[in-house]
Amino acid sequence: MDIRSTLAAQHYAASRQAAIPAPQNEQSANPFATTASSFADTVAQGERTAMAALSGNADPHALVQALAQTELAVETAVTVRDKVVEAYQEILRMPV
């Protein structure tokens, strides 16, 4: 089988165009990225509320609510991480 470099380059260029991801709008963005962004926003809001409470600019009820939301977000992230690690370890145990 004789493969010419120009023929290989042409097929590579054609397949490269097919592999370029299509642009996505905000509504159909990656769900993982959306979840990670939401988690980061929740933690940042909790930090801002805690800093405001320490300086006396926020009421204690808002601080407790923000800390509870942050705690729930962190516990959820840890649970998801544990499930992903467990699934990965199960895949590693599969016989080949």
Short mmCIF file of C-alpha atoms in Angstrom, two decimals:
data_model
loop_
_atom_site.label_atom_id
_atom_site.label_comp_id
_atom_site.label_asym_id
_atom_site.label_seq_id
_atom_site.Cartn_x
_atom_site.Cartn_y
_atom_site.Cartn_z
CA MET A 1 0.00 0.00 0.00
CA ASP A 2 1.56 3.26 -1.14
CA ILE A 3 0.57 6.32 0.88
CA ARG A 4 1.75 9.63 -0.46
CA SER A 5 2.47 12.43 1.96
CA THR A 6 0.21 14.85 0.06
CA LEU A 7 -2.70 12.40 0.22
CA ALA A 8 -2.13 11.93 3.95
CA ALA A 9 -1.95 15.68 4.47
CA GLN A 10 -5.21 16.20 2.57
CA HIS A 11 -7.04 13.60 4.66
CA TYR A 12 -5.56 15.04 7.83
CA ALA A 13 -6.77 18.53 6.90
CA ALA A 14 -10.25 17.20 6.12
CA SER A 15 -10.51 15.31 9.39
CA ARG A 16 -9.15 18.27 11.32
CA GLN A 17 -12.02 20.45 10.10
CA ALA A 18 -14.50 17.79 11.21
CA ALA A 19 -12.98 17.66 14.69
CA ILE A 20 -13.36 21.38 15.43
CA PRO A 21 -16.10 21.82 18.04
CA ALA A 22 -19.16 23.79 17.02
CA PRO A 23 -19.64 27.09 18.84
CA GLN A 24 -22.20 26.90 21.60
CA ASN A 25 -24.43 29.57 22.95
CA GLU A 26 -24.92 30.25 26.65
CA GLN A 27 -28.05 28.10 26.90
CA SER A 28 -26.39 24.89 25.68
CA ALA A 29 -23.09 25.33 27.54
CA ASN A 30 -21.28 22.46 29.18
CA PRO A 31 -23.36 21.39 32.21
CA PHE A 32 -20.20 20.62 34.20
CA ALA A 33 -18.87 24.13 33.59
CA THR A 34 -22.21 25.62 34.61
CA THR A 35 -22.25 23.56 37.81
CA ALA A 36 -18.66 24.45 38.65
CA SER A 37 -19.37 28.12 38.07
CA SER A 38 -22.47 27.95 40.27
CA PHE A 39 -20.43 26.24 43.02
CA ALA A 40 -17.74 28.93 42.84
CA ASP A 41 -20.39 31.68 42.97
CA THR A 42 -21.99 30.12 46.05
CA VAL A 43 -18.67 29.86 47.89
CA ALA A 44 -17.72 33.42 46.91
CA GLN A 45 -21.09 34.74 48.12
CA GLY A 46 -20.58 32.97 51.45
CA GLU A 47 -17.12 34.52 51.80
CA ARG A 48 -18.45 37.99 50.98
CA THR A 49 -21.24 37.63 53.53
CA ALA A 50 -18.81 36.39 56.19
CA MET A 51 -16.49 39.33 55.56
CA ALA A 52 -19.43 41.73 55.75
CA ALA A 53 -20.59 40.15 59.01
CA LEU A 54 -17.12 40.47 60.51
CA SER A 55 -17.04 44.15 59.68
CA GLY A 56 -20.56 44.61 61.07
CA ASN A 57 -22.31 45.26 57.74
CA ALA A 58 -24.44 42.11 57.60
CA ASP A 59 -27.00 40.68 59.98
CA PRO A 60 -26.34 37.33 61.69
CA HIS A 61 -29.28 35.68 59.93
CA ALA A 62 -27.75 36.40 56.51
CA LEU A 63 -24.42 35.01 57.71
CA VAL A 64 -25.98 31.77 58.95
CA GLN A 65 -27.94 31.36 55.73
CA ALA A 66 -24.86 31.99 53.54
CA LEU A 67 -22.74 29.57 55.57
CA ALA A 68 -25.44 26.90 55.35
CA GLN A 69 -25.63 27.29 51.57
CA THR A 70 -21.84 27.13 51.29
CA GLU A 71 -21.69 24.04 53.51
CA LEU A 72 -24.34 22.32 51.40
CA ALA A 73 -22.47 23.18 48.18
CA VAL A 74 -19.18 21.83 49.54
CA GLU A 75 -20.81 18.62 50.82
CA THR A 76 -22.44 18.10 47.43
CA ALA A 77 -19.14 18.64 45.61
CA VAL A 78 -17.37 16.17 47.92
CA THR A 79 -20.11 13.58 47.41
CA VAL A 80 -19.91 13.92 43.63
CA ARG A 81 -16.11 13.67 43.77
CA ASP A 82 -16.33 10.52 45.89
CA LYS A 83 -18.76 8.93 43.43
CA VAL A 84 -16.50 9.77 40.48
CA VAL A 85 -13.47 8.28 42.24
CA GLU A 86 -15.48 5.19 43.15
CA ALA A 87 -16.61 4.74 39.54
CA TYR A 88 -13.02 5.19 38.30
CA GLN A 89 -11.75 2.57 40.74
CA GLU A 90 -14.50 0.19 39.64
CA ILE A 91 -13.45 0.64 36.02
CA LEU A 92 -9.83 -0.08 36.98
CA ARG A 93 -10.92 -3.35 38.64
CA MET A 94 -12.59 -4.60 35.46
CA PRO A 95 -10.76 -7.45 33.79
CA VAL A 96 -9.36 -6.67 30.37
#
